[in-house]
C-alpha positions as YAML, in Angstrom:
chain: A
units: angstrom
residues:
- id: 1
  name: ALA
  ca: [-18.25, 4.08, 1.85]
- id: 2
  name: PHE
  ca: [-15.26, 5.37, 3.81]
- id: 3
  name: PHE
  ca: [-15.24, 2.40, 6.18]
- id: 4
  name: VAL
  ca: [-15.66, -0.14, 3.36]
- id: 5
  name: SER
  ca: [-12.70, 1.37, 1.54]
- id: 6
  name: PHE
  ca: [-10.66, 1.67, 4.75]
- id: 7
  name: HIS
  ca: [-11.28, -2.00, 5.56]
- id: 8
  name: CYS
  ca: [-10.14, -3.01, 2.07]
- id: 9
  name: ILE
  ca: [-6.97, -0.91, 2.35]
- id: 10
  name: CYS
  ca: [-6.13, -2.42, 5.74]
- id: 11
  name: SER
  ca: [-6.74, -5.96, 4.50]
- id: 12
  name: CYS
  ca: [-4.65, -5.47, 1.36]
- id: 13
  name: TYR
  ca: [-1.79, -3.86, 3.27]
- id: 14
  name: THR
  ca: [-1.78, -6.50, 5.99]
- id: 15
  name: HIS
  ca: [-1.83, -9.25, 3.38]
- id: 16
  name: SER
  ca: [1.10, -7.72, 1.51]
- id: 17
  name: THR
  ca: [3.26, -7.33, 4.62]
- id: 18
  name: THR
  ca: [2.73, -10.84, 5.99]
- id: 19
  name: MET
  ca: [2.71, -13.02, 2.85]
- id: 20
  name: THR
  ca: [6.08, -14.73, 2.46]
- id: 21
  name: ASP
  ca: [7.47, -17.74, 0.73]
- id: 22
  name: PRO
  ca: [6.68, -20.85, 2.81]
- id: 23
  name: LYS
  ca: [10.33, -21.99, 2.54]
- id: 24
  name: GLU
  ca: [11.63, -18.89, 4.27]
- id: 25
  name: LYS
  ca: [12.47, -19.35, 7.94]
- id: 26
  name: THR
  ca: [11.84, -15.79, 9.03]
- id: 27
  name: THR
  ca: [8.72, -13.69, 8.63]
- id: 28
  name: PRO
  ca: [9.26, -9.94, 8.23]
- id: 29
  name: THR
  ca: [7.18, -7.81, 10.54]
- id: 30
  name: VAL
  ca: [6.11, -4.19, 10.33]
- id: 31
  name: PRO
  ca: [5.87, -2.05, 13.52]
- id: 32
  name: LEU
  ca: [2.30, -1.05, 14.32]
- id: 33
  name: GLU
  ca: [3.11, 2.67, 14.21]
- id: 34
  name: LYS
  ca: [4.72, 2.34, 10.79]
- id: 35
  name: GLU
  ca: [1.79, 0.30, 9.51]
- id: 36
  name: LEU
  ca: [-0.73, 2.89, 10.70]
- id: 37
  name: GLN
  ca: [1.27, 5.66, 9.06]
- id: 38
  name: GLU
  ca: [1.29, 3.83, 5.75]
- id: 39
  name: ILE
  ca: [-2.45, 3.13, 6.00]
- id: 40
  name: MET
  ca: [-3.23, 6.79, 6.68]
- id: 41
  name: LYS
  ca: [-1.14, 7.77, 3.65]
- id: 42
  name: LEU
  ca: [-3.24, 5.42, 1.55]
- id: 43
  name: VAL
  ca: [-6.48, 6.77, 3.00]
- id: 44
  name: THR
  ca: [-5.36, 10.33, 2.26]
- id: 45
  name: MET
  ca: [-4.35, 9.43, -1.29]
- id: 46
  name: PHE
  ca: [-7.61, 7.65, -2.08]
- id: 47
  name: THR
  ca: [-9.59, 10.49, -0.51]
- id: 48
  name: LEU
  ca: [-7.89, 12.98, -2.84]
- id: 49
  name: LEU
  ca: [-8.48, 10.72, -5.85]
- id: 50
  name: GLY
  ca: [-12.10, 10.24, -4.84]
- id: 51
  name: ALA
  ca: [-12.57, 13.99, -4.44]
- id: 52
  name: ALA
  ca: [-11.11, 14.58, -7.89]
- id: 53
  name: LEU
  ca: [-13.48, 12.00, -9.39]
- id: 54
  name: SER
  ca: [-16.45, 13.51, -7.58]
- id: 55
  name: PHE
  ca: [-15.77, 17.14, -8.50]
- id: 56
  name: LEU
  ca: [-14.59, 16.53, -12.07]
- id: 57
  name: PHE
  ca: [-17.02, 13.85, -13.25]
- id: 58
  name: GLY
  ca: [-19.85, 13.72, -10.72]
- id: 59
  name: ARG
  ca: [-23.30, 15.06, -11.54]
- id: 60
  name: GLU
  ca: [-24.98, 17.71, -9.40]
- id: 61
  name: PRO
  ca: [-24.64, 16.50, -5.77]
- id: 62
  name: GLY
  ca: [-27.89, 15.24, -4.28]
- id: 63
  name: THR
  ca: [-29.45, 14.41, -7.65]
- id: 64
  name: LEU
  ca: [-30.13, 11.15, -9.47]
- id: 65
  name: PRO
  ca: [-29.94, 10.55, -13.24]
- id: 66
  name: ASP
  ca: [-33.05, 11.27, -15.28]
- id: 67
  name: ASP
  ca: [-33.02, 7.72, -16.68]
- id: 68
  name: ILE
  ca: [-31.64, 5.42, -13.99]
- id: 69
  name: ILE
  ca: [-31.85, 2.25, -16.08]
- id: 70
  name: LYS
  ca: [-29.96, 3.82, -18.97]
- id: 71
  name: GLU
  ca: [-27.35, 5.21, -16.61]
- id: 72
  name: LEU
  ca: [-26.78, 1.86, -14.89]
- id: 73
  name: ALA
  ca: [-27.05, -0.36, -17.98]
- id: 74
  name: PRO
  ca: [-23.38, -0.23, -19.09]
- id: 75
  name: SER
  ca: [-22.17, -1.07, -15.59]
- id: 76
  name: ILE
  ca: [-24.72, -3.87, -15.30]
- id: 77
  name: VAL
  ca: [-23.38, -5.41, -18.52]
- id: 78
  name: VAL
  ca: [-19.79, -5.22, -17.23]
- id: 79
  name: VAL
  ca: [-20.62, -6.70, -13.82]
- id: 80
  name: CYS
  ca: [-22.71, -9.51, -15.34]
- id: 81
  name: GLY
  ca: [-19.89, -10.29, -17.75]
- id: 82
  name: PHE
  ca: [-17.44, -10.61, -14.88]
- id: 83
  name: LEU
  ca: [-19.80, -12.78, -12.84]
- id: 84
  name: ILE
  ca: [-20.31, -15.13, -15.79]
- id: 85
  name: SER
  ca: [-16.55, -15.38, -16.35]
- id: 86
  name: TYR
  ca: [-16.08, -16.00, -12.63]
- id: 87
  name: GLU
  ca: [-18.60, -18.83, -12.67]
- id: 88
  name: PHE
  ca: [-17.24, -20.57, -15.76]
- id: 89
  name: CYS
  ca: [-13.51, -19.86, -15.51]
- id: 90
  name: ASP
  ca: [-12.92, -19.76, -11.75]
- id: 91
  name: VAL
  ca: [-15.63, -21.74, -9.95]
- id: 92
  name: MET
  ca: [-15.99, -24.50, -12.53]
- id: 93
  name: GLY
  ca: [-12.26, -24.36, -13.17]
- id: 94
  name: VAL
  ca: [-11.59, -25.60, -9.65]
- id: 95
  name: GLY
  ca: [-13.98, -28.52, -10.13]
- id: 96
  name: MET
  ca: [-12.39, -29.47, -13.45]
- id: 97
  name: ALA
  ca: [-8.90, -29.34, -11.92]
- id: 98
  name: LYS
  ca: [-10.01, -31.62, -9.11]
- id: 99
  name: GLY
  ca: [-11.49, -33.99, -11.69]
- id: 100
  name: ARG
  ca: [-8.23, -34.13, -13.64]
- id: 101
  name: LYS
  ca: [-6.30, -34.94, -10.47]
- id: 102
  name: GLY
  ca: [-8.72, -37.67, -9.39]
- id: 103
  name: ILE
  ca: [-9.63, -35.82, -6.21]
- id: 104
  name: LEU
  ca: [-13.35, -36.23, -6.82]
- id: 105
  name: GLU
  ca: [-12.90, -40.01, -6.65]
- id: 106
  name: GLN
  ca: [-11.36, -39.91, -3.18]
- id: 107
  name: SER
  ca: [-13.00, -39.76, 0.21]
- id: 108
  name: TYR
  ca: [-12.07, -37.00, 2.62]
- id: 109
  name: LYS
  ca: [-9.84, -39.24, 4.73]
- id: 110
  name: ASP
  ca: [-7.88, -40.30, 1.64]
- id: 111
  name: LEU
  ca: [-7.03, -36.77, 0.51]
- id: 112
  name: PRO
  ca: [-3.29, -35.97, 0.60]
- id: 113
  name: ALA
  ca: [-2.05, -33.72, 3.39]
- id: 114
  name: LYS
  ca: [-0.52, -31.37, 0.82]
- id: 115
  name: GLU
  ca: [-2.98, -30.05, -1.74]
- id: 116
  name: ASP
  ca: [-2.14, -30.44, -5.42]
- id: 117
  name: GLU
  ca: [-0.49, -27.23, -6.70]
- id: 118
  name: GLU
  ca: [-2.81, -26.70, -9.67]
- id: 119
  name: VAL
  ca: [-5.87, -27.16, -7.50]
- id: 120
  name: TYR
  ca: [-4.44, -24.85, -4.84]
- id: 121
  name: LEU
  ca: [-3.69, -22.08, -7.35]
- id: 122
  name: ARG
  ca: [-7.14, -22.29, -8.92]
- id: 123
  name: GLN
  ca: [-8.75, -22.33, -5.47]
- id: 124
  name: ARG
  ca: [-6.71, -19.29, -4.47]
- id: 125
  name: VAL
  ca: [-7.82, -17.43, -7.61]
- id: 126
  name: LEU
  ca: [-11.46, -18.25, -6.89]
- id: 127
  name: THR
  ca: [-11.16, -17.10, -3.27]
- id: 128
  name: ASN
  ca: [-9.38, -13.86, -4.11]
- id: 129
  name: GLN
  ca: [-11.89, -12.97, -6.82]
- id: 130
  name: LEU
  ca: [-14.66, -13.49, -4.28]
- id: 131
  name: GLU
  ca: [-12.85, -11.33, -1.73]
- id: 132
  name: GLN
  ca: [-12.72, -8.43, -4.17]
- id: 133
  name: MET
  ca: [-16.32, -8.66, -5.40]
- id: 134
  name: PRO
  ca: [-18.18, -6.72, -2.67]
- id: 135
  name: LEU
  ca: [-16.12, -3.55, -3.06]
- id: 136
  name: PHE
  ca: [-16.17, -3.85, -6.86]
- id: 137
  name: ILE
  ca: [-19.91, -4.42, -7.23]
- id: 138
  name: VAL
  ca: [-21.01, -1.90, -4.60]
- id: 139
  name: GLY
  ca: [-18.51, 0.70, -5.80]
- id: 140
  name: THR
  ca: [-19.48, 0.27, -9.45]
- id: 141
  name: PHE
  ca: [-23.24, 0.59, -8.98]
- id: 142
  name: LEU
  ca: [-23.08, 3.45, -6.48]
- id: 143
  name: CYS
  ca: [-20.60, 5.29, -8.69]
- id: 144
  name: ALA
  ca: [-22.93, 4.86, -11.68]
- id: 145
  name: LEU
  ca: [-25.96, 5.95, -9.68]
- id: 146
  name: LEU
  ca: [-24.55, 8.93, -7.79]
- id: 147
  name: LEU
  ca: [-21.65, 10.11, -9.97]
- id: 148
  name: ASN
  ca: [-21.48, 9.14, -13.61]
- id: 149
  name: GLY
  ca: [-22.64, 5.98, -15.37]
- id: 150
  name: LYS
  ca: [-20.10, 6.19, -18.20]
- id: 151
  name: VAL
  ca: [-17.17, 6.71, -15.88]
- id: 152
  name: ALA
  ca: [-18.29, 3.84, -13.65]
- id: 153
  name: SER
  ca: [-18.64, 1.46, -16.61]
- id: 154
  name: ILE
  ca: [-15.20, 2.37, -18.00]
- id: 155
  name: LEU
  ca: [-13.45, 1.98, -14.65]
- id: 156
  name: SER
  ca: [-15.25, -1.29, -13.94]
- id: 157
  name: LEU
  ca: [-14.36, -2.65, -17.39]
- id: 158
  name: VAL
  ca: [-10.67, -1.91, -16.79]
- id: 159
  name: TRP
  ca: [-10.99, -3.64, -13.41]
- id: 160
  name: VAL
  ca: [-12.55, -6.74, -15.01]
- id: 161
  name: VAL
  ca: [-9.83, -6.99, -17.66]
- id: 162
  name: LEU
  ca: [-7.11, -6.71, -15.01]
- id: 163
  name: ARG
  ca: [-8.79, -9.30, -12.78]
- id: 164
  name: ARG
  ca: [-9.08, -11.77, -15.67]
- id: 165
  name: MET
  ca: [-5.38, -11.22, -16.43]
- id: 166
  name: TYR
  ca: [-4.63, -11.76, -12.73]
- id: 167
  name: ALA
  ca: [-6.56, -15.04, -12.74]
- id: 168
  name: SER
  ca: [-4.89, -16.31, -15.89]
- id: 169
  name: THR
  ca: [-1.42, -15.45, -14.61]
- id: 170
  name: TYR
  ca: [-1.97, -16.98, -11.17]
- id: 171
  name: LYS
  ca: [-3.36, -20.24, -12.57]
- id: 172
  name: ARG
  ca: [-0.20, -20.70, -14.67]
- id: 173
  name: ALA
  ca: [2.18, -19.95, -11.80]
- id: 174
  name: GLY
  ca: [3.02, -23.54, -10.93]
- id: 175
  name: GLY
  ca: [6.54, -23.96, -9.56]
- id: 176
  name: LYS
  ca: [7.09, -20.22, -9.05]
- id: 177
  name: LYS
  ca: [7.61, -18.28, -5.85]
- id: 178
  name: LEU
  ca: [5.01, -15.66, -4.98]
- id: 179
  name: LYS
  ca: [7.43, -12.83, -5.77]
- id: 180
  name: GLN
  ca: [8.11, -14.27, -9.21]
- id: 181
  name: ILE
  ca: [4.49, -14.43, -10.35]
- id: 182
  name: GLY
  ca: [4.10, -10.67, -10.78]
- id: 183
  name: LEU
  ca: [0.53, -10.28, -9.56]
- id: 184
  name: ALA
  ca: [1.01, -6.75, -8.25]
- id: 185
  name: LYS
  ca: [0.79, -5.24, -11.74]
- id: 186
  name: PHE
  ca: [-2.82, -6.46, -11.82]
- id: 187
  name: THR
  ca: [-3.92, -6.14, -8.19]
- id: 188
  name: VAL
  ca: [-2.54, -2.68, -7.40]
- id: 189
  name: PRO
  ca: [-4.41, -0.89, -10.24]
- id: 190
  name: CYS
  ca: [-7.56, -2.77, -9.20]
- id: 191
  name: TYR
  ca: [-7.19, -1.48, -5.64]
- id: 192
  name: PHE
  ca: [-6.86, 2.04, -7.01]
- id: 193
  name: ILE
  ca: [-9.97, 1.70, -9.16]
- id: 194
  name: CYS
  ca: [-12.26, 0.27, -6.49]
- id: 195
  name: ASN
  ca: [-11.09, 2.43, -3.60]
- id: 196
  name: THR
  ca: [-11.24, 5.59, -5.70]
- id: 197
  name: MET
  ca: [-14.81, 4.83, -6.81]
- id: 198
  name: VAL
  ca: [-15.95, 4.11, -3.24]
- id: 199
  name: MET
  ca: [-14.25, 7.22, -1.86]
- id: 200
  name: ALA
  ca: [-15.78, 9.30, -4.64]
- id: 201
  name: VAL
  ca: [-19.23, 7.96, -3.80]
- id: 202
  name: GLY
  ca: [-18.78, 8.83, -0.14]
- id: 203
  name: ILE
  ca: [-17.62, 12.35, -0.96]
- id: 204
  name: GLN
  ca: [-20.46, 12.82, -3.44]
- id: 205
  name: ALA
  ca: [-22.95, 11.71, -0.79]
- id: 206
  name: VAL
  ca: [-21.52, 14.20, 1.72]
- id: 207
  name: ARG
  ca: [-21.67, 16.98, -0.87]
- id: 208
  name: GLY
  ca: [-25.30, 16.14, -1.57]
- id: 209
  name: TYR
  ca: [-26.17, 16.09, 2.14]
- id: 210
  name: VAL
  ca: [-24.59, 19.46, 3.02]
- id: 211
  name: ARG
  ca: [-25.55, 21.44, -0.10]
...
């Protein structure tokens, strides 16, 4: 769980420090030492949040719920709801956008060098949702199984709402610069939710192993 969360933190931080407007001539860089310091601060912060979640809301370490199905059911409903919305709104949304732009009628060699903006934005939403799914799904189910099913379902529901708001905002961002879209107010809380759940699961597992 620690390495999954650490990988996500590194990826998110690297993405945020290298993504710039394509019209800008210079690309800001972050010294490696500074980057590592910032990453370790994030790891420490999420470890503390995970410990708080484990000690305050986790069940007895090393034990499973009496009724596993009942404990997991709320989280299963939330995850299935997100997957259905992803399929209909994001995956099929890209296909419908391509249909509106006539891209489906063209052969590969006839495609324009620069992708249509609406198609690009919808494709980016689809890709980013997919990138976030492993940590979300694994974190949600392990949190429900090892810590607390109600807490996992509530956190995952907040995550889903934020991700749907992220998708809706990004799809309507035509003509705007990346800094103007305001995606951080959706993505940052989602990073906190997923990384905290995964860290809590790891800490809960360690507590169960050493008890």
